[in-house]
C-alpha positions as YAML, in Angstrom:
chain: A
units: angstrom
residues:
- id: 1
  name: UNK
  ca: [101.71, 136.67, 104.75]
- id: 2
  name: UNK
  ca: [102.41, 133.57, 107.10]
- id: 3
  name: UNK
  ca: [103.94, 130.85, 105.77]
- id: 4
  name: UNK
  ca: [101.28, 128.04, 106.30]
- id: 5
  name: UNK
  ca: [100.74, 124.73, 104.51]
- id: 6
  name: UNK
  ca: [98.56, 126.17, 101.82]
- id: 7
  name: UNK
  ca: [99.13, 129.60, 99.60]
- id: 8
  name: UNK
  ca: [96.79, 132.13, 99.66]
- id: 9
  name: UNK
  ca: [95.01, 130.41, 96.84]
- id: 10
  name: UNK
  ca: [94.59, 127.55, 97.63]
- id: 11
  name: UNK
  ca: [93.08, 127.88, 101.38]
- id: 12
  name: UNK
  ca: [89.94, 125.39, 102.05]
- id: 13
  name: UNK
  ca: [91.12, 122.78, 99.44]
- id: 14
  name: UNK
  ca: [93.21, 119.65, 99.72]
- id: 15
  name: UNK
  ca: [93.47, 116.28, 97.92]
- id: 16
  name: UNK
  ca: [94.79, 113.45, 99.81]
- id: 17
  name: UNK
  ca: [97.67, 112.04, 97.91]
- id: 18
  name: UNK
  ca: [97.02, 108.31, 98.12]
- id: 19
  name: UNK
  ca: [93.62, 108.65, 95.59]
- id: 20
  name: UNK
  ca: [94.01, 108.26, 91.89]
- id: 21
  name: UNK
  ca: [95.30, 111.69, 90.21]
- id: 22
  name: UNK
  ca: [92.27, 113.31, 87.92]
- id: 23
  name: UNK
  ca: [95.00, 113.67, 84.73]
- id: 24
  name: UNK
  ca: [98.32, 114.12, 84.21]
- id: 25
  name: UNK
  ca: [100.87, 117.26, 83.52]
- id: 26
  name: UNK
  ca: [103.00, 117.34, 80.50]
- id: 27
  name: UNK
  ca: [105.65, 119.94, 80.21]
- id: 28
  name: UNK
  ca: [106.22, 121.89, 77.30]
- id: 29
  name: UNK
  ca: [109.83, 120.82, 75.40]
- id: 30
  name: UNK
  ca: [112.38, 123.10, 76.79]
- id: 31
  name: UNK
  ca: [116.34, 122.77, 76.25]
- id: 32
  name: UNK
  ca: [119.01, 122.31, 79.15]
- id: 33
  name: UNK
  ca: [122.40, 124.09, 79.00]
- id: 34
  name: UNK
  ca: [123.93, 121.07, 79.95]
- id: 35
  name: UNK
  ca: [122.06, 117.56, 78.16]
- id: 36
  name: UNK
  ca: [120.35, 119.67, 75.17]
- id: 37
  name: UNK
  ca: [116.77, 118.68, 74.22]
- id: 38
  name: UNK
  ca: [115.00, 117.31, 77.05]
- id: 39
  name: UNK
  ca: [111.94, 114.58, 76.61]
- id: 40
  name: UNK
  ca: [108.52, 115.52, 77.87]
- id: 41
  name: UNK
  ca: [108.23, 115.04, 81.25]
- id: 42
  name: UNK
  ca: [104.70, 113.39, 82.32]
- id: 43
  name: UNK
  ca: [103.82, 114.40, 85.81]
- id: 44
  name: UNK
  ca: [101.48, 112.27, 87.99]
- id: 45
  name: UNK
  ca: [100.54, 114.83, 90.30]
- id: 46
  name: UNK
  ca: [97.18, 116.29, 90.43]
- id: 47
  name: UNK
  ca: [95.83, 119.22, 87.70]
- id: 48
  name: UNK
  ca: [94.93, 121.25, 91.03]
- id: 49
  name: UNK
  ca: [99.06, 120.93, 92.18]
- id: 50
  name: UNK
  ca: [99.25, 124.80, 92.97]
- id: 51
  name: UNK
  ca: [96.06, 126.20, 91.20]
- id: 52
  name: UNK
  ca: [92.38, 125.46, 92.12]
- id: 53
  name: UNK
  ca: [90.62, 126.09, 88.54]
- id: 54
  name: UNK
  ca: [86.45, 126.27, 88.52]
- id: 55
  name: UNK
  ca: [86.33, 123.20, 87.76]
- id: 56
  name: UNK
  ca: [88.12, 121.79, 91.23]
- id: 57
  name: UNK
  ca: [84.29, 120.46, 91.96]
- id: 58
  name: UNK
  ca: [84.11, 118.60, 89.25]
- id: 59
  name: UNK
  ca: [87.72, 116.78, 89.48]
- id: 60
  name: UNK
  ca: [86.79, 116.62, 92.87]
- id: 61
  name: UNK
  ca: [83.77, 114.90, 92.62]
- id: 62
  name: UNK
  ca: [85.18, 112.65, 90.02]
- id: 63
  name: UNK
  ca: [87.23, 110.64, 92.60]
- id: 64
  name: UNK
  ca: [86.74, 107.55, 94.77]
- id: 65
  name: UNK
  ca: [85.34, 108.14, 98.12]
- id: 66
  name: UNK
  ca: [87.69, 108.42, 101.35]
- id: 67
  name: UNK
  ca: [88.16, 104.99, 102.93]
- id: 68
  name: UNK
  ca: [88.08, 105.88, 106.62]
- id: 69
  name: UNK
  ca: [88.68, 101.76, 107.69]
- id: 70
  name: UNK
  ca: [91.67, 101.62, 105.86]
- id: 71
  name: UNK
  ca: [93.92, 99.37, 107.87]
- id: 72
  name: UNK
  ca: [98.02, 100.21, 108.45]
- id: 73
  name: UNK
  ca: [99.85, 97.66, 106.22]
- id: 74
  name: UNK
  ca: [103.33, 96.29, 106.44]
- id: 75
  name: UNK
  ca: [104.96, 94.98, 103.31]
- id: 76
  name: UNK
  ca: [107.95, 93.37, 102.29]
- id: 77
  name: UNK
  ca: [110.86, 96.18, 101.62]
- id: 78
  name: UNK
  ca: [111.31, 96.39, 97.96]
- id: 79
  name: UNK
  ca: [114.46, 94.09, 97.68]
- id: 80
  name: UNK
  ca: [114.57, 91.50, 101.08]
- id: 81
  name: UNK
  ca: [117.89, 89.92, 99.65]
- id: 82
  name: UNK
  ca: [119.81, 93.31, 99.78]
- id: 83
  name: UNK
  ca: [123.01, 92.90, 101.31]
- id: 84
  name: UNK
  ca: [125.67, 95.04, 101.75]
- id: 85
  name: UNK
  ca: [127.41, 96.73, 98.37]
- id: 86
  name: UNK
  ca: [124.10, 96.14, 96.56]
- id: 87
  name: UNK
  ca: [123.30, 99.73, 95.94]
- id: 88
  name: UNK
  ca: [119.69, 100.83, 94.51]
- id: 89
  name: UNK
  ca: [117.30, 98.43, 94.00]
- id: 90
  name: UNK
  ca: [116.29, 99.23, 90.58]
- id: 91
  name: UNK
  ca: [118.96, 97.17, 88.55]
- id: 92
  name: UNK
  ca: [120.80, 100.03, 87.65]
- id: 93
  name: UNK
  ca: [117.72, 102.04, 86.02]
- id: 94
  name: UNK
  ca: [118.22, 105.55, 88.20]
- id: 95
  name: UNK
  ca: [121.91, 105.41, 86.74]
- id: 96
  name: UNK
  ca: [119.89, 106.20, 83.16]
- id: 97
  name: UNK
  ca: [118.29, 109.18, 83.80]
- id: 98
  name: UNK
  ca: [120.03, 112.73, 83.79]
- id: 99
  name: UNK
  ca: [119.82, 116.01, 86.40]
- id: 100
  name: UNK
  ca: [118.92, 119.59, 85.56]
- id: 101
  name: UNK
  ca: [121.07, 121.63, 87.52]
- id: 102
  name: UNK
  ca: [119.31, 124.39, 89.76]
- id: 103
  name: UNK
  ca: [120.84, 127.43, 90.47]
- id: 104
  name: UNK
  ca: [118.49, 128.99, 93.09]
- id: 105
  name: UNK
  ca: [119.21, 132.46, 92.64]
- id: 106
  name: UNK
  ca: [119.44, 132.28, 88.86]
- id: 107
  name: UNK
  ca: [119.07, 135.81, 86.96]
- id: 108
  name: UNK
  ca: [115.25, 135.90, 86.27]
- id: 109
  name: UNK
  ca: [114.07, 133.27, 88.92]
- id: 110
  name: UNK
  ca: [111.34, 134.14, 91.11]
- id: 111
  name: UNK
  ca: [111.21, 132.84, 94.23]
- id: 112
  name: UNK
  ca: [108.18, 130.86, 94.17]
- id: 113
  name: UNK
  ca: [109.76, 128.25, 91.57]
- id: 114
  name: UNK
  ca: [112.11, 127.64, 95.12]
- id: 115
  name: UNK
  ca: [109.13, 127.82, 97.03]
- id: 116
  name: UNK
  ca: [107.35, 125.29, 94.36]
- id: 117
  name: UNK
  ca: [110.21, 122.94, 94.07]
- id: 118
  name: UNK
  ca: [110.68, 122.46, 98.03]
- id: 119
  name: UNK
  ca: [107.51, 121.56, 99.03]
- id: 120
  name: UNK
  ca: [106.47, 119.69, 96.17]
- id: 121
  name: UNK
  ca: [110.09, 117.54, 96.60]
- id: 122
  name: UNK
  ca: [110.45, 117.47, 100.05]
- id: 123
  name: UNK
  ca: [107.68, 115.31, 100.81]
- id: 124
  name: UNK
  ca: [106.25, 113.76, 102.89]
- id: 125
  name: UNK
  ca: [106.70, 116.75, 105.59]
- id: 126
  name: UNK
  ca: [104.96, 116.39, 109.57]
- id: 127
  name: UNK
  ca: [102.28, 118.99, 109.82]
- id: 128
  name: UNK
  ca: [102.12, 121.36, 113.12]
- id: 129
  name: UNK
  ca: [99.08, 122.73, 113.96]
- id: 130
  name: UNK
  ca: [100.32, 125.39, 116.24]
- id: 131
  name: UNK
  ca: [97.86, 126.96, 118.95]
- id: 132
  name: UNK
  ca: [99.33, 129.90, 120.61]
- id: 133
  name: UNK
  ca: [97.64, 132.72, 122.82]
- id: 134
  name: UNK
  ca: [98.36, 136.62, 123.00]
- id: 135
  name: UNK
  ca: [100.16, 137.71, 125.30]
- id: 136
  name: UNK
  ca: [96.95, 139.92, 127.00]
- id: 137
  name: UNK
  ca: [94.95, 136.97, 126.97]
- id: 138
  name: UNK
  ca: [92.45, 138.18, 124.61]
- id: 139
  name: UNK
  ca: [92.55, 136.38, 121.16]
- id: 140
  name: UNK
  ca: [93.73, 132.96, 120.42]
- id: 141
  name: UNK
  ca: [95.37, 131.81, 117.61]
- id: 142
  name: UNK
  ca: [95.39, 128.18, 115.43]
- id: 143
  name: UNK
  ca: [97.31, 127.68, 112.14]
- id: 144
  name: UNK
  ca: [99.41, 124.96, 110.23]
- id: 145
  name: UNK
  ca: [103.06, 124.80, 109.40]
- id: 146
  name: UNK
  ca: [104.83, 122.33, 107.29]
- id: 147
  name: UNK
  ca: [108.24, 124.21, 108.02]
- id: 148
  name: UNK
  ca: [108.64, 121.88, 110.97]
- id: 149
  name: UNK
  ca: [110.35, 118.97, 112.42]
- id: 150
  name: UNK
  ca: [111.44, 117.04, 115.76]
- id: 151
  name: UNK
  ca: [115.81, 118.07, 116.11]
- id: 152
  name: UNK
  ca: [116.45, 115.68, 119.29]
- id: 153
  name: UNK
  ca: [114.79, 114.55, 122.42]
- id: 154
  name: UNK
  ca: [117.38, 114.88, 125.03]
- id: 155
  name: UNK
  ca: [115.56, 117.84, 125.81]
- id: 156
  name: UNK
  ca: [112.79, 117.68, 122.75]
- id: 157
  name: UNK
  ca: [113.21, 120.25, 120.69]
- id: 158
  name: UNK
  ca: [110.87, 121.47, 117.66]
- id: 159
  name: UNK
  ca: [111.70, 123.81, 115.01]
- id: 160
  name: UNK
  ca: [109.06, 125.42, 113.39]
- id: 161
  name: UNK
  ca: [109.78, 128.12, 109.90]
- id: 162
  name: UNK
  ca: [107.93, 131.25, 109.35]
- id: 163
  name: UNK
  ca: [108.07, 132.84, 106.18]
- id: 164
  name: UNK
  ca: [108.43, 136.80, 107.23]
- id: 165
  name: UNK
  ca: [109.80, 139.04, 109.48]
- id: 166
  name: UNK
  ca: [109.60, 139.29, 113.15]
- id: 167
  name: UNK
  ca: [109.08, 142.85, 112.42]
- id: 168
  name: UNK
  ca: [106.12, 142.40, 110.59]
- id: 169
  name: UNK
  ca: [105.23, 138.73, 112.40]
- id: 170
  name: UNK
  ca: [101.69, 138.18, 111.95]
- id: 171
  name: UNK
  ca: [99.41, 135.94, 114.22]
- id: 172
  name: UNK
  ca: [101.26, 132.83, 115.87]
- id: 173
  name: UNK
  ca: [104.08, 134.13, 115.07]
- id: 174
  name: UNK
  ca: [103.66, 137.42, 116.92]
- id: 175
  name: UNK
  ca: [102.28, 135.21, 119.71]
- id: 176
  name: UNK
  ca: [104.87, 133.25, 120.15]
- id: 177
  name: UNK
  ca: [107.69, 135.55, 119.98]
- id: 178
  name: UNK
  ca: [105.86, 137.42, 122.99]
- id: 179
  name: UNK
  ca: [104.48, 134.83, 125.31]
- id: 180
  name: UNK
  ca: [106.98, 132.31, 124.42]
- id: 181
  name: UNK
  ca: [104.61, 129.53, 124.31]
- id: 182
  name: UNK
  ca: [102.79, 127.29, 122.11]
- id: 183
  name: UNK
  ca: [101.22, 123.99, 122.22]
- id: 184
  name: UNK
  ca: [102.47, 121.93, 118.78]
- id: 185
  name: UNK
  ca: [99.46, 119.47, 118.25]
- id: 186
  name: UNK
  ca: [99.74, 116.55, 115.28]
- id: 187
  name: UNK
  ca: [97.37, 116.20, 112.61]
- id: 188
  name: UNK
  ca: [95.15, 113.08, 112.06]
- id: 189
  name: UNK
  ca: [92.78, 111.53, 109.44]
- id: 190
  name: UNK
  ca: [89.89, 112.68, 111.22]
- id: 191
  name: UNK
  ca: [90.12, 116.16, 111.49]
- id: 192
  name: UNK
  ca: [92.34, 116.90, 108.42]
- id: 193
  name: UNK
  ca: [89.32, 119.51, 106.56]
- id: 194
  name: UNK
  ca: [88.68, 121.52, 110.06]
- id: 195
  name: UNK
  ca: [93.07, 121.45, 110.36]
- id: 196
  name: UNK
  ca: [92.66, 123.28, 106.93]
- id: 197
  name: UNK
  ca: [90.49, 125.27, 107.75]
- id: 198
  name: UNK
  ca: [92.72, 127.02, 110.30]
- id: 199
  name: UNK
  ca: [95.29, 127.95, 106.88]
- id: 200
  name: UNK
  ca: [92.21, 130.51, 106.57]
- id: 201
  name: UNK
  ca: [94.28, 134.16, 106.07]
- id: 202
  name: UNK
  ca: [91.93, 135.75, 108.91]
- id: 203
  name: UNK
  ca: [93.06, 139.25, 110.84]
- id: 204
  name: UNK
  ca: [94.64, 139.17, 114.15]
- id: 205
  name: UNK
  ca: [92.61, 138.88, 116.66]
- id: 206
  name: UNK
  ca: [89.72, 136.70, 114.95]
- id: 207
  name: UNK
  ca: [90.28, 132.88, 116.06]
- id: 208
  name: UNK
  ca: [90.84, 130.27, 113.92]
- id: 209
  name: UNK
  ca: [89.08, 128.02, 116.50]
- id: 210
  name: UNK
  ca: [85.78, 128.86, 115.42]
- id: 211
  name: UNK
  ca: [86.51, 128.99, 111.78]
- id: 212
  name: UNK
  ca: [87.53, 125.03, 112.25]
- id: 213
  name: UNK
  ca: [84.89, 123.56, 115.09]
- id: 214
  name: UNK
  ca: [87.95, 122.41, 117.03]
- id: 215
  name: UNK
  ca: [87.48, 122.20, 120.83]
- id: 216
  name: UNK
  ca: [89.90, 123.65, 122.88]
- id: 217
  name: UNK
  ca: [91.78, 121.15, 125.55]
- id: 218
  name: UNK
  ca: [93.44, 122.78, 128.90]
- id: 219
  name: UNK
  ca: [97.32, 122.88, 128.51]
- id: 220
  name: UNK
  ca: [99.11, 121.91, 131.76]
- id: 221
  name: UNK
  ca: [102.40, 124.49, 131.62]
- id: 222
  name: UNK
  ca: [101.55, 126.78, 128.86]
- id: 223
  name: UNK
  ca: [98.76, 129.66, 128.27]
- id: 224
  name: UNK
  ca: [97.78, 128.42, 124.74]
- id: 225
  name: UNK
  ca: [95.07, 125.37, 124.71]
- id: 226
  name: UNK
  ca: [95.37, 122.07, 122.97]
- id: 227
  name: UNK
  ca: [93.72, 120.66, 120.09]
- id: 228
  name: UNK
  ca: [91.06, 117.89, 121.79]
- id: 229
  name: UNK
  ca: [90.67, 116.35, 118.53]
- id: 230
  name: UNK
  ca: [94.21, 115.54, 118.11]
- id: 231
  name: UNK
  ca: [95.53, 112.28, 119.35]
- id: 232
  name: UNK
  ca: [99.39, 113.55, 120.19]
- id: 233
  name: UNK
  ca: [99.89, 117.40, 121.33]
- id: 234
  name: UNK
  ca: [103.61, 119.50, 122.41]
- id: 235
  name: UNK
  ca: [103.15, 122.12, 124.94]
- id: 236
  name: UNK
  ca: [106.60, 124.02, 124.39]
- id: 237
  name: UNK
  ca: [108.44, 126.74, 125.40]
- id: 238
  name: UNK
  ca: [110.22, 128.96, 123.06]
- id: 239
  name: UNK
  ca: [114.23, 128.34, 123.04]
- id: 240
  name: UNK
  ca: [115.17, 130.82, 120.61]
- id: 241
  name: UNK
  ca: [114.49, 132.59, 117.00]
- id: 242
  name: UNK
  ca: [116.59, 133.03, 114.36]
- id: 243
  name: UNK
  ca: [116.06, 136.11, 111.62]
- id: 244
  name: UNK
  ca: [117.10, 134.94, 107.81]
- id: 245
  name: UNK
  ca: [117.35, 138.00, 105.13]
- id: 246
  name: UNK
  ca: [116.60, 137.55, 101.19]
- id: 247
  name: UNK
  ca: [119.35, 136.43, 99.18]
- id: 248
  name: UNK
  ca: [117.55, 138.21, 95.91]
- id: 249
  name: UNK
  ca: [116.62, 141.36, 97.86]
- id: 250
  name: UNK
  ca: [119.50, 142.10, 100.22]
- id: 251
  name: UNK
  ca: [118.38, 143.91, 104.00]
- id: 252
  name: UNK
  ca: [114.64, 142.13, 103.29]
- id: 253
  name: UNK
  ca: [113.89, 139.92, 106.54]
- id: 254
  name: UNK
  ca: [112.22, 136.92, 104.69]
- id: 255
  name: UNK
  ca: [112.08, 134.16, 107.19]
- id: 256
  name: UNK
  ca: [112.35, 133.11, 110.62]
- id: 257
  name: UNK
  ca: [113.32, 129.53, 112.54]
- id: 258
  name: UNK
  ca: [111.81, 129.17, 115.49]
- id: 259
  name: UNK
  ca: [113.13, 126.29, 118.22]
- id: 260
  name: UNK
  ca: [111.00, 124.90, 120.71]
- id: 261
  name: UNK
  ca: [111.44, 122.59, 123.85]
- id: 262
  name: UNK
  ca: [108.63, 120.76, 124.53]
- id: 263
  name: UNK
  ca: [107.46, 120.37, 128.15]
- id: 264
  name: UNK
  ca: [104.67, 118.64, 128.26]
- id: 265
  name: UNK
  ca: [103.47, 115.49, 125.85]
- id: 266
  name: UNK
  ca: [99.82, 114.59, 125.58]
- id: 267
  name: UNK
  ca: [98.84, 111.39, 123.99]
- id: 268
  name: UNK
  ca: [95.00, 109.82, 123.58]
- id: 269
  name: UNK
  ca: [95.08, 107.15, 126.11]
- id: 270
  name: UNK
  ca: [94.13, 104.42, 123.31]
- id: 271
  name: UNK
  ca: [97.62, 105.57, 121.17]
- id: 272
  name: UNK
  ca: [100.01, 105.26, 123.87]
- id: 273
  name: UNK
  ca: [101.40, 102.02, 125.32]
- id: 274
  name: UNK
  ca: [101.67, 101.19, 128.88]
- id: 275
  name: UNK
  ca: [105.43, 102.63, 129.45]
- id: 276
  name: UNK
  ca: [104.25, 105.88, 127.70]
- id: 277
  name: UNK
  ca: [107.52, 105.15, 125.49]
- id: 278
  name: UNK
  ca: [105.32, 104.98, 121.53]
- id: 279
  name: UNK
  ca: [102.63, 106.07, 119.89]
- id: 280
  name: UNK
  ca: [100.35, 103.42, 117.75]
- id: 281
  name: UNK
  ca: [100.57, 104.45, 113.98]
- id: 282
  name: UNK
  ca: [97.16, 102.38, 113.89]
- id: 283
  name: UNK
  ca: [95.77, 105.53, 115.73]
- id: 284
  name: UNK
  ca: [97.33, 108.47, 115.06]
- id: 285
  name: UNK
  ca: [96.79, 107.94, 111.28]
- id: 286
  name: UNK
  ca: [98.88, 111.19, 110.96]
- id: 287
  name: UNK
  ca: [98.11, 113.61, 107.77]
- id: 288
  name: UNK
  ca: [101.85, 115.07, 106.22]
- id: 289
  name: UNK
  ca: [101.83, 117.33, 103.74]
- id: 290
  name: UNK
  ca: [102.79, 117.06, 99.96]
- id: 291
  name: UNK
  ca: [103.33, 119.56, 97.05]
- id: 292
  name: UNK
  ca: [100.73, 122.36, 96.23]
- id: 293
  name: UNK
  ca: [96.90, 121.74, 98.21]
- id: 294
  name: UNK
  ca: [97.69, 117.82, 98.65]
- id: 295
  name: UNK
  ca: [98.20, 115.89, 101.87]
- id: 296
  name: UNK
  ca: [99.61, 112.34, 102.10]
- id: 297
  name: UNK
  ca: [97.92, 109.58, 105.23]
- id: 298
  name: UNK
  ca: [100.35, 107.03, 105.89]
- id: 299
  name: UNK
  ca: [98.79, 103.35, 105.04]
- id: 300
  name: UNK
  ca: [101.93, 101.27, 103.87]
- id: 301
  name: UNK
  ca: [105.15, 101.11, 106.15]
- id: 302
  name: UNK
  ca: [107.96, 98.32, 105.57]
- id: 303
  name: UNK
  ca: [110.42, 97.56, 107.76]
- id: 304
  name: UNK
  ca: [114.49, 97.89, 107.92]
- id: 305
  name: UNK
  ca: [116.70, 96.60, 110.03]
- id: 306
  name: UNK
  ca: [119.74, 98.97, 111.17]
- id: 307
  name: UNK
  ca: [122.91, 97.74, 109.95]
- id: 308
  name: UNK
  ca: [125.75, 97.21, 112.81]
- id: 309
  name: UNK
  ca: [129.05, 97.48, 111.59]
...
């Protein structure tokens, strides 16, 4: 199985994490080796987090309706006084609370409480849709990964994660590793259901492309096309992989890290300013993906100053 931003399960659903949560979670009392008792903890996430119930519809259809106009808003940061030595901004209150130790690997741990954990705490993470061709030309390829980031520009490099083996790689994986390109193209507000979509666990060989409705863009350097419906796309070149093995099942290939250098930007002509140097947030309205089936849009921003020493 691909590692893409949704499970198996949970493929053709998402919630979009700035609308009001249906209910809340409570967790059953357990004890910690280390503080005792613990208190209920009340979660604010969504019931659907990892698991879309018959009833999705319903909890679906019980919340407010997508607000397509709303604007990009900068607020005050939390505490404009700060100054240096200050520390959190809470008054001390985060000092109160206590940690539950996680040993990863713990006797009788699966792996999808890790799994669970990262993605639902490492949050917000950038989306990329990856579009990759094979290397005969024949069948193209469109899927999501949330295992990625931007490492440095000086050249630009991308790394992207695949949960499997190159052995076993299945669709842009396999791709990649054999043409050695890809086009990385950014998710936005208005295409976030079709970018879904594409999570779809289809054979090789049968496009994601027309699962979606995208329309496919001509790349410049690379094979693979670009998403025409997104406002920022990478075409990159494939540095290098990197094979990781399980740590519970010793000589099991479980994951790969792919690093990419782009070569080509493409930005929507209204999004870019005139020295091609940034990209409007007021356009892009990027999608980033949260815990379980939800996604996050990006509304609020404040602004920091860097410190100079």
């Amino acid at each position: 199985m691909r590692h893409s931003i949704l499970s198996n399960f949970s493929r053709f659903f998402y919630t979009i994490s700035s609308l009001k949560p249906f209910k809340s979670r409570t967790l059953s009392r357990r004890l910690s080796p280390v503080l005792g008792p613990s208190p209920y903890r009340s979660f604010s996430q969504t019931s659907t987090m990892f698991k879309v119930g018959d009833d999705f519809e319903k909890i679906q259809a019980s919340r407010p309706d997508f607000k397509h106009d709303v604007p990009v808003t900068f607020s005050k940061p939390p505490k404009p006084d700060w100054k240096e030595g200050d520390g959190a901004n809470d008054g001390g209150e985060s000092l109160k609370k206590n940690h539950v130790e996680i040993d990863p690997h713990e006797d009788g741990r699966p792996v999808t409480s890790n799994y669970k954990l990262l993605i639902s705490g490492m949050v917000p993470r950038p989306i990329a849709l990856i579009s990759t061709r094979s290397k005969d030309g024949k069948t193209t390829n469109l899927a999501p990964f949330s295992y990625s980031q931007v490492i440095n520009h000086d050249p630009p490099l991308f790394v992207v994660g695949f949960v499997g083996s190159l052995e076993k790689a299945k669709d842009t994986l396999k791709n990649l590793a054999e043409t050695e390109e890809c086009v990385i193209n950014i998710i936005s507000e208005h295409f976030v259901e079709a970018a879904n979509a594409t999570a779809i666990n289809t054979p090789y060989g049968v496009s994601e492309w027309d699962v979606s409705g995208l329309t496919q863009a001509p790349s410049s350097v690379v094979q693979a096309a670009r998403v025409k419906e997104s406002i920022m796309s990478v075409e990159g070149k494939l540095v290098e992989t990197k094979e990781f093995e399980s740590r519970t099942t010793p000589g099991k290939k479980t994951g790969v890290l792919a690093i990419i250098e782009g070569v080509r930007f493409w930005v929507r002509d209204d999004a870019i300013n005139e020295e091609k140097s940034i990209v409007d947030l007021k356009v892009l309205k990027p999608i980033s993906r949260l815990g379980g089936i939800s996604y996050g849009r990006t509304t609020d921003a404040i602004e920091i100053p860097r410190p100079q020493f």
